[in-house]
């Protein structure tokens, strides 16, 4: 069995691992990138509907969840969306901006993977793909990895294997098992950016499967105004995916079905059109099937003019804060990312290095930093990968 020495071994050839390898390698480090998949960047390829929402112009630290809300500030401040966009443009990749600062490829996510592959080639990084890791040893200030019939050693080891979201692509909790082995704490992982499921009487809303409308979804003090989608299992769409990262079992989710309308709009509509029914008034603002369902639940049958302003105002308040009690989520299989992960308390915010284990780093989704929907998690991958790569290369 041959043993090859490197300066750093990076486990995981996803977004964070690829940029880390390119950054360290282009600054002189001998880098080995390992992944059990037979190609790099497989999760990148399916992102953004195949067009890769590769960053967000509006990236700021308060759009990331972590047990330490300040942890991501350093890396995000030193490697910004503009830095990654400059790399994209250097490769001539056409892009466009959608709503809310989201940047997408005009063409395909394959262009981003090809770019990162080319950057790793420039870095002369070695890739070992398509084989499972056999053994990981740590002794005498170094790490020893066995993959098939090959063995590699290095003074630095980077955990970049992500979280267990999208297990059908081979995602596992490997990062957490490895972190625990080295004495690092793990914040309980849970599905994030994931559809919510409804049970009990709320299953009646499943008849609306396929209906979408703009709402404000709220839990606690957090709210998002984007589209919501009814599904045969419950609730989805951008507003719901966003709020799911903040939602915890046992909590309710409030939906404002008419966020664009000012307070008192329904009472005003009653006075303007007293012979109109609630269904007909709602039908002017909402998809027809949803208007029928909500009107039916509000139990204001007949002309609005026959009801007191107090009754009508109560219906408006419920439409502005309709409470759902999700009984769960669709789990890691449908989650875009994982919340929780390797505790930031054990990691340097500047270098991503473990404080008490020399040469050990953790980056990307494996760490307890989770961004909003819309390119934020990619930006965290780039920023944390860059920070670790620079540290490895001594830059």
Tab-separated table of C-alpha atoms in Angstrom:
chain	number	residue	atom	x	y	z
A	1	UNK	CA	0.000	0.000	0.000
A	2	UNK	CA	1.484	3.324	-1.087
A	3	UNK	CA	1.450	6.335	1.225
A	4	UNK	CA	1.461	9.867	-0.210
A	5	UNK	CA	2.202	12.950	1.897
A	6	UNK	CA	0.139	16.142	1.519
A	7	UNK	CA	-0.121	19.459	3.340
A	8	UNK	CA	-3.897	19.095	3.691
A	9	UNK	CA	-6.553	16.448	3.179
A	10	UNK	CA	-10.047	17.753	2.463
A	11	UNK	CA	-12.958	15.369	2.990
A	12	UNK	CA	-15.847	16.327	0.708
A	13	UNK	CA	-15.699	17.721	-2.838
A	14	UNK	CA	-18.765	19.932	-2.560
A	15	UNK	CA	-18.920	23.719	-2.680
A	16	UNK	CA	-16.886	24.395	0.471
A	17	UNK	CA	-14.337	21.639	-0.130
A	18	UNK	CA	-13.690	22.643	-3.736
A	19	UNK	CA	-13.075	26.297	-2.933
A	20	UNK	CA	-10.925	25.355	0.054
A	21	UNK	CA	-8.774	23.075	-2.127
A	22	UNK	CA	-8.421	25.720	-4.837
A	23	UNK	CA	-7.551	28.451	-2.328
A	24	UNK	CA	-4.933	26.458	-0.420
A	25	UNK	CA	-3.461	24.782	-3.494
A	26	UNK	CA	-3.054	27.987	-5.487
A	27	UNK	CA	-1.030	29.369	-2.592
A	28	UNK	CA	1.417	26.491	-2.596
A	29	UNK	CA	-0.167	23.830	-0.400
A	30	UNK	CA	-0.201	20.214	-1.605
A	31	UNK	CA	-3.877	19.307	-1.336
A	32	UNK	CA	-5.788	16.031	-1.538
A	33	UNK	CA	-9.565	16.226	-2.096
A	34	UNK	CA	-11.546	13.064	-1.281
A	35	UNK	CA	-15.197	12.245	-2.005
A	36	UNK	CA	-17.163	8.995	-2.063
A	37	UNK	CA	-19.096	10.307	-5.089
A	38	UNK	CA	-17.687	9.621	-8.550
A	39	UNK	CA	-17.701	13.318	-9.486
A	40	UNK	CA	-17.235	16.644	-7.714
A	41	UNK	CA	-19.993	19.108	-6.863
A	42	UNK	CA	-22.962	16.762	-7.248
A	43	UNK	CA	-25.169	18.820	-4.914
A	44	UNK	CA	-24.216	22.001	-6.779
A	45	UNK	CA	-25.552	20.475	-9.997
A	46	UNK	CA	-29.113	20.157	-8.697
A	47	UNK	CA	-29.223	23.549	-6.990
A	48	UNK	CA	-31.421	26.388	-8.173
A	49	UNK	CA	-33.379	24.127	-10.501
A	50	UNK	CA	-30.116	23.222	-12.237
A	51	UNK	CA	-29.035	26.862	-12.646
A	52	UNK	CA	-27.266	27.259	-9.289
A	53	UNK	CA	-28.258	30.214	-7.128
A	54	UNK	CA	-24.554	30.670	-6.415
A	55	UNK	CA	-24.703	33.639	-4.038
A	56	UNK	CA	-26.825	36.520	-2.776
A	57	UNK	CA	-25.876	40.177	-3.146
A	58	UNK	CA	-27.606	40.986	0.145
A	59	UNK	CA	-25.496	38.635	2.275
A	60	UNK	CA	-25.252	39.908	5.844
A	61	UNK	CA	-24.554	37.876	9.004
A	62	UNK	CA	-28.044	38.256	10.482
A	63	UNK	CA	-29.408	36.105	7.650
A	64	UNK	CA	-27.675	33.060	9.089
A	65	UNK	CA	-28.780	30.867	12.002
A	66	UNK	CA	-26.256	29.576	14.539
A	67	UNK	CA	-26.002	29.010	18.276
A	68	UNK	CA	-23.428	31.824	18.012
A	69	UNK	CA	-25.016	34.480	15.764
A	70	UNK	CA	-21.697	36.351	15.508
A	71	UNK	CA	-19.592	33.400	14.322
A	72	UNK	CA	-20.093	33.833	10.569
A	73	UNK	CA	-19.200	37.551	10.533
A	74	UNK	CA	-15.449	37.171	10.069
A	75	UNK	CA	-15.472	34.746	7.136
A	76	UNK	CA	-18.405	36.453	5.394
A	77	UNK	CA	-16.698	39.804	5.757
A	78	UNK	CA	-13.421	38.611	4.242
A	79	UNK	CA	-14.805	36.665	1.278
A	80	UNK	CA	-17.878	38.424	-0.078
A	81	UNK	CA	-20.453	37.820	-2.826
A	82	UNK	CA	-18.478	40.296	-4.952
A	83	UNK	CA	-15.374	38.109	-4.588
A	84	UNK	CA	-17.158	35.014	-5.840
A	85	UNK	CA	-18.923	36.966	-8.576
A	86	UNK	CA	-15.536	38.205	-9.803
A	87	UNK	CA	-14.456	34.563	-10.167
A	88	UNK	CA	-17.661	33.710	-12.045
A	89	UNK	CA	-17.130	36.619	-14.434
A	90	UNK	CA	-13.459	35.746	-14.945
A	91	UNK	CA	-14.676	32.457	-16.429
A	92	UNK	CA	-17.159	34.246	-18.683
A	93	UNK	CA	-20.180	32.657	-17.009
A	94	UNK	CA	-23.329	34.646	-17.802
A	95	UNK	CA	-25.571	35.314	-14.823
A	96	UNK	CA	-28.713	37.162	-13.839
A	97	UNK	CA	-30.230	38.553	-10.667
A	98	UNK	CA	-33.648	37.383	-9.570
A	99	UNK	CA	-35.680	38.834	-6.718
A	100	UNK	CA	-34.192	39.506	-3.286
A	101	UNK	CA	-30.552	39.607	-4.424
A	102	UNK	CA	-30.405	36.036	-5.740
A	103	UNK	CA	-27.765	35.441	-8.454
A	104	UNK	CA	-28.195	32.541	-10.903
A	105	UNK	CA	-26.322	31.196	-13.916
A	106	UNK	CA	-28.033	32.022	-17.223
A	107	UNK	CA	-26.999	28.585	-18.399
A	108	UNK	CA	-26.323	25.647	-16.123
A	109	UNK	CA	-24.964	24.788	-12.684
A	110	UNK	CA	-22.483	22.636	-14.605
A	111	UNK	CA	-20.624	25.875	-15.369
A	112	UNK	CA	-20.001	26.538	-11.672
A	113	UNK	CA	-18.763	22.975	-11.122
A	114	UNK	CA	-16.508	23.203	-14.182
A	115	UNK	CA	-15.131	26.521	-12.902
A	116	UNK	CA	-14.334	25.059	-9.476
A	117	UNK	CA	-12.801	21.988	-11.097
A	118	UNK	CA	-10.604	24.267	-13.225
A	119	UNK	CA	-9.576	26.220	-10.123
A	120	UNK	CA	-8.566	22.948	-8.434
A	121	UNK	CA	-6.626	21.966	-11.538
A	122	UNK	CA	-4.754	25.288	-11.340
A	123	UNK	CA	-4.027	24.442	-7.722
A	124	UNK	CA	-2.666	21.036	-8.793
A	125	UNK	CA	-4.990	19.443	-6.248
A	126	UNK	CA	-5.142	15.653	-6.212
A	127	UNK	CA	-8.628	14.106	-6.352
A	128	UNK	CA	-9.589	10.689	-5.031
A	129	UNK	CA	-13.193	10.056	-6.035
A	130	UNK	CA	-15.669	7.202	-6.029
A	131	UNK	CA	-14.361	5.247	-3.056
A	132	UNK	CA	-15.374	5.187	0.592
A	133	UNK	CA	-12.937	6.227	3.292
A	134	UNK	CA	-11.602	3.159	5.035
A	135	UNK	CA	-9.789	4.523	8.053
A	136	UNK	CA	-8.813	7.851	9.610
A	137	UNK	CA	-5.930	7.973	12.052
A	138	UNK	CA	-4.467	10.837	14.092
A	139	UNK	CA	-1.061	10.603	15.738
A	140	UNK	CA	2.130	12.636	16.145
A	141	UNK	CA	0.476	15.845	14.971
A	142	UNK	CA	-0.672	14.360	11.681
A	143	UNK	CA	-3.623	12.653	10.013
A	144	UNK	CA	-3.617	9.400	8.091
A	145	UNK	CA	-6.416	8.470	5.670
A	146	UNK	CA	-6.936	5.177	3.872
A	147	UNK	CA	-9.089	5.004	0.733
A	148	UNK	CA	-9.138	1.634	-0.996
A	149	UNK	CA	-5.520	0.599	-1.521
A	150	UNK	CA	-4.156	4.133	-1.083
A	151	UNK	CA	-3.072	5.985	2.036
A	152	UNK	CA	-2.429	9.693	2.503
A	153	UNK	CA	-0.936	11.680	5.363
A	154	UNK	CA	-1.103	15.399	6.169
A	155	UNK	CA	-0.767	17.789	9.118
A	156	UNK	CA	-4.165	19.300	8.252
A	157	UNK	CA	-7.582	17.642	7.853
A	158	UNK	CA	-10.683	19.526	6.669
A	159	UNK	CA	-14.211	18.244	7.339
A	160	UNK	CA	-16.303	19.437	4.378
A	161	UNK	CA	-18.739	16.550	3.984
A	162	UNK	CA	-21.893	18.578	4.624
A	163	UNK	CA	-24.955	17.440	6.537
A	164	UNK	CA	-27.527	14.664	6.078
A	165	UNK	CA	-29.919	16.674	3.870
A	166	UNK	CA	-30.773	15.022	0.523
A	167	UNK	CA	-29.651	11.491	1.558
A	168	UNK	CA	-30.583	10.149	-1.881
A	169	UNK	CA	-27.408	11.867	-3.080
A	170	UNK	CA	-25.335	10.012	-0.514
A	171	UNK	CA	-25.465	12.654	2.236
A	172	UNK	CA	-24.900	11.303	5.759
A	173	UNK	CA	-23.996	12.438	9.254
A	174	UNK	CA	-20.367	11.428	8.663
A	175	UNK	CA	-19.099	14.926	9.572
A	176	UNK	CA	-20.705	14.781	13.010
A	177	UNK	CA	-19.383	11.299	13.799
A	178	UNK	CA	-15.884	12.410	12.859
A	179	UNK	CA	-16.171	15.650	14.828
A	180	UNK	CA	-17.312	13.804	17.948
A	181	UNK	CA	-14.430	11.378	17.569
A	182	UNK	CA	-12.065	14.335	17.869
A	183	UNK	CA	-13.937	15.722	20.875
A	184	UNK	CA	-15.887	18.475	19.110
A	185	UNK	CA	-19.450	19.193	20.202
A	186	UNK	CA	-22.349	18.882	17.763
A	187	UNK	CA	-25.484	21.039	17.880
A	188	UNK	CA	-28.444	18.724	17.221
A	189	UNK	CA	-28.892	18.561	13.421
A	190	UNK	CA	-32.376	19.112	11.998
A	191	UNK	CA	-33.879	19.607	8.537
A	192	UNK	CA	-33.942	23.240	7.361
A	193	UNK	CA	-35.405	24.963	4.307
A	194	UNK	CA	-37.913	22.113	4.277
A	195	UNK	CA	-41.690	21.778	3.652
A	196	UNK	CA	-43.926	21.528	6.722
A	197	UNK	CA	-46.549	18.805	7.170
A	198	UNK	CA	-50.080	19.211	8.505
A	199	UNK	CA	-52.268	16.714	10.322
A	200	UNK	CA	-55.606	16.522	12.121
A	201	UNK	CA	-58.286	18.910	10.915
A	202	UNK	CA	-55.701	20.839	8.915
A	203	UNK	CA	-55.473	17.972	6.427
A	204	UNK	CA	-58.555	19.597	4.903
A	205	UNK	CA	-56.165	22.129	3.350
A	206	UNK	CA	-54.576	19.344	1.307
A	207	UNK	CA	-57.459	19.746	-1.125
A	208	UNK	CA	-55.671	22.951	-2.147
A	209	UNK	CA	-52.590	21.039	-3.322
A	210	UNK	CA	-50.906	23.024	-6.085
A	211	UNK	CA	-52.348	26.406	-5.073
A	212	UNK	CA	-49.738	29.133	-4.455
A	213	UNK	CA	-50.049	32.738	-3.273
A	214	UNK	CA	-47.884	35.445	-1.761
A	215	UNK	CA	-48.088	35.495	2.040
A	216	UNK	CA	-46.152	36.521	5.093
A	217	UNK	CA	-45.256	33.427	7.121
A	218	UNK	CA	-44.357	33.980	10.770
A	219	UNK	CA	-43.115	32.035	13.757
A	220	UNK	CA	-42.094	33.835	16.921
A	221	UNK	CA	-40.692	37.224	15.914
A	222	UNK	CA	-39.471	36.063	12.509
A	223	UNK	CA	-41.439	36.515	9.293
A	224	UNK	CA	-40.898	36.148	5.542
A	225	UNK	CA	-43.014	37.627	2.762
A	226	UNK	CA	-42.773	35.339	-0.239
A	227	UNK	CA	-44.877	32.717	-1.990
A	228	UNK	CA	-46.437	29.816	-0.092
A	229	UNK	CA	-47.598	26.608	-1.749
A	230	UNK	CA	-50.177	24.117	-0.508
A	231	UNK	CA	-49.106	20.494	-1.053
A	232	UNK	CA	-50.700	17.093	-0.572
A	233	UNK	CA	-48.712	16.856	2.686
A	234	UNK	CA	-48.956	20.402	3.998
A	235	UNK	CA	-47.192	23.676	3.249
A	236	UNK	CA	-44.207	24.554	1.058
A	237	UNK	CA	-42.962	27.392	-1.149
A	238	UNK	CA	-40.220	29.946	-0.384
A	239	UNK	CA	-41.976	31.607	2.574
A	240	UNK	CA	-42.530	28.238	4.262
A	241	UNK	CA	-39.023	26.938	3.519
A	242	UNK	CA	-37.597	30.101	5.060
A	243	UNK	CA	-39.717	29.908	8.196
A	244	UNK	CA	-39.039	26.172	8.614
A	245	UNK	CA	-35.459	26.936	9.655
A	246	UNK	CA	-36.831	28.872	12.648
A	247	UNK	CA	-39.812	26.652	13.433
A	248	UNK	CA	-39.610	24.070	16.210
A	249	UNK	CA	-41.963	21.172	16.998
A	250	UNK	CA	-44.938	22.295	19.052
A	251	UNK	CA	-44.904	25.837	17.703
A	252	UNK	CA	-47.499	27.295	15.375
A	253	UNK	CA	-46.944	29.133	12.102
A	254	UNK	CA	-48.974	32.249	11.364
A	255	UNK	CA	-49.902	33.063	7.765
A	256	UNK	CA	-50.985	36.505	6.590
A	257	UNK	CA	-52.848	35.646	3.397
A	258	UNK	CA	-53.172	39.273	2.307
A	259	UNK	CA	-49.965	41.064	3.338
A	260	UNK	CA	-50.360	43.771	0.688
A	261	UNK	CA	-53.656	45.063	2.121
A	262	UNK	CA	-53.834	47.738	4.821
A	263	UNK	CA	-55.529	47.242	8.167
A	264	UNK	CA	-59.286	47.686	7.922
A	265	UNK	CA	-59.478	46.659	4.266
A	266	UNK	CA	-62.223	44.076	4.779
A	267	UNK	CA	-64.490	46.420	6.753
A	268	UNK	CA	-63.900	49.009	4.028
A	269	UNK	CA	-64.819	46.406	1.380
A	270	UNK	CA	-68.023	45.613	3.291
A	271	UNK	CA	-69.074	49.262	3.246
A	272	UNK	CA	-68.120	49.693	-0.413
A	273	UNK	CA	-69.864	46.483	-1.558
A	274	UNK	CA	-72.352	45.458	1.171
A	275	UNK	CA	-74.074	42.919	-1.091
A	276	UNK	CA	-70.823	41.089	-1.905
A	277	UNK	CA	-70.023	37.796	-0.205
A	278	UNK	CA	-66.727	37.159	1.550
A	279	UNK	CA	-65.833	34.597	-1.109
A	280	UNK	CA	-66.267	37.145	-3.889
A	281	UNK	CA	-64.210	39.763	-2.033
A	282	UNK	CA	-61.384	37.284	-1.404
A	283	UNK	CA	-61.558	36.083	-5.003
A	284	UNK	CA	-60.318	39.510	-6.110
A	285	UNK	CA	-57.053	38.999	-4.204
A	286	UNK	CA	-56.468	35.251	-3.920
A	287	UNK	CA	-56.601	32.131	-6.125
A	288	UNK	CA	-60.223	31.029	-6.471
A	289	UNK	CA	-59.855	27.678	-4.693
A	290	UNK	CA	-58.132	29.324	-1.751
A	291	UNK	CA	-60.754	32.073	-1.565
A	292	UNK	CA	-63.534	29.469	-1.386
A	293	UNK	CA	-61.754	27.440	1.308
A	294	UNK	CA	-60.914	30.398	3.544
A	295	UNK	CA	-64.396	31.895	3.213
A	296	UNK	CA	-65.919	28.564	4.150
A	297	UNK	CA	-63.734	28.287	7.277
A	298	UNK	CA	-64.579	31.831	8.382
A	299	UNK	CA	-68.287	31.068	8.477
A	300	UNK	CA	-69.509	34.408	7.137
A	301	UNK	CA	-72.204	33.068	4.828
A	302	UNK	CA	-74.241	35.579	2.906
A	303	UNK	CA	-73.789	39.257	2.083
A	304	UNK	CA	-71.100	41.088	4.079
A	305	UNK	CA	-73.528	43.922	4.783
A	306	UNK	CA	-75.551	41.597	7.016
A	307	UNK	CA	-72.670	41.286	9.498
A	308	UNK	CA	-71.427	43.791	12.060
A	309	UNK	CA	-68.139	45.577	11.548
A	310	UNK	CA	-66.883	43.698	14.605
A	311	UNK	CA	-67.566	40.293	12.979
A	312	UNK	CA	-65.968	41.389	9.715
A	313	UNK	CA	-62.922	42.834	11.501
A	314	UNK	CA	-62.487	39.538	13.369
A	315	UNK	CA	-62.436	37.680	10.040
A	316	UNK	CA	-59.832	40.121	8.722
A	317	UNK	CA	-57.631	39.531	11.781
A	318	UNK	CA	-57.771	35.795	11.232
A	319	UNK	CA	-56.859	36.195	7.556
A	320	UNK	CA	-53.858	38.265	8.690
A	321	UNK	CA	-52.689	35.656	11.205
A	322	UNK	CA	-54.136	32.288	10.242
A	323	UNK	CA	-52.622	29.773	12.630
A	324	UNK	CA	-51.362	26.400	11.453
A	325	UNK	CA	-49.914	23.779	13.805
A	326	UNK	CA	-47.476	21.690	11.710
A	327	UNK	CA	-46.985	18.173	13.005
A	328	UNK	CA	-43.503	17.939	11.473
A	329	UNK	CA	-41.464	18.458	8.331
A	330	UNK	CA	-40.804	16.364	5.257
A	331	UNK	CA	-37.430	15.547	6.804
A	332	UNK	CA	-33.873	15.432	5.514
A	333	UNK	CA	-35.028	13.818	2.264
A	334	UNK	CA	-36.697	17.098	1.219
A	335	UNK	CA	-34.546	19.555	3.194
A	336	UNK	CA	-32.306	21.815	1.134
A	337	UNK	CA	-29.836	22.144	4.013
A	338	UNK	CA	-29.200	21.008	7.574
A	339	UNK	CA	-29.474	23.319	10.577
A	340	UNK	CA	-27.209	22.596	13.525
A	341	UNK	CA	-23.943	20.730	13.096
A	342	UNK	CA	-20.399	21.019	14.428
A	343	UNK	CA	-20.477	23.560	17.240
A	344	UNK	CA	-18.909	26.917	16.448
A	345	UNK	CA	-17.843	27.109	20.105
A	346	UNK	CA	-15.061	24.667	19.218
A	347	UNK	CA	-13.925	26.480	16.045
A	348	UNK	CA	-12.006	29.648	15.211
A	349	UNK	CA	-14.241	32.126	13.387
A	350	UNK	CA	-11.231	33.398	11.414
A	351	UNK	CA	-9.679	30.123	10.231
A	352	UNK	CA	-12.395	27.471	10.813
A	353	UNK	CA	-9.773	25.496	12.777
A	354	UNK	CA	-10.649	23.435	15.840
A	355	UNK	CA	-9.407	25.246	18.925
A	356	UNK	CA	-8.197	22.150	20.776
A	357	UNK	CA	-7.265	19.788	17.914
A	358	UNK	CA	-4.276	21.074	15.906
A	359	UNK	CA	-4.695	20.877	12.145
A	360	UNK	CA	-8.418	20.017	12.169
A	361	UNK	CA	-10.853	22.274	10.296
A	362	UNK	CA	-14.614	22.223	9.623
A	363	UNK	CA	-16.336	24.225	6.860
A	364	UNK	CA	-19.587	24.611	4.950
A	365	UNK	CA	-22.822	22.899	5.861
A	366	UNK	CA	-21.071	20.595	8.350
A	367	UNK	CA	-20.797	23.580	10.706
A	368	UNK	CA	-23.624	25.057	12.802
A	369	UNK	CA	-24.204	27.949	10.377
A	370	UNK	CA	-27.343	27.893	8.210
A	371	UNK	CA	-28.318	30.604	5.750
A	372	UNK	CA	-31.636	31.767	4.401
A	373	UNK	CA	-32.982	30.452	1.126
A	374	UNK	CA	-31.592	32.274	-1.903
A	375	UNK	CA	-27.850	31.658	-2.273
A	376	UNK	CA	-26.826	32.356	1.313
A	377	UNK	CA	-25.685	28.805	2.047
A	378	UNK	CA	-23.461	28.801	-1.019
A	379	UNK	CA	-21.909	32.070	0.137
A	380	UNK	CA	-21.186	30.492	3.522
A	381	UNK	CA	-19.577	27.533	1.736
A	382	UNK	CA	-17.367	29.846	-0.339
A	383	UNK	CA	-16.442	32.088	2.612
A	384	UNK	CA	-15.683	29.294	5.089
A	385	UNK	CA	-13.813	27.290	2.449
A	386	UNK	CA	-11.725	30.326	1.544
A	387	UNK	CA	-10.960	31.098	5.217
A	388	UNK	CA	-9.729	27.546	5.878
A	389	UNK	CA	-7.806	27.428	2.604
A	390	UNK	CA	-5.980	30.645	3.416
A	391	UNK	CA	-5.129	29.377	6.916
A	392	UNK	CA	-3.825	26.064	5.575
A	393	UNK	CA	-1.579	27.866	3.114
A	394	UNK	CA	-0.344	30.208	5.824
A	395	UNK	CA	-1.651	33.211	3.887
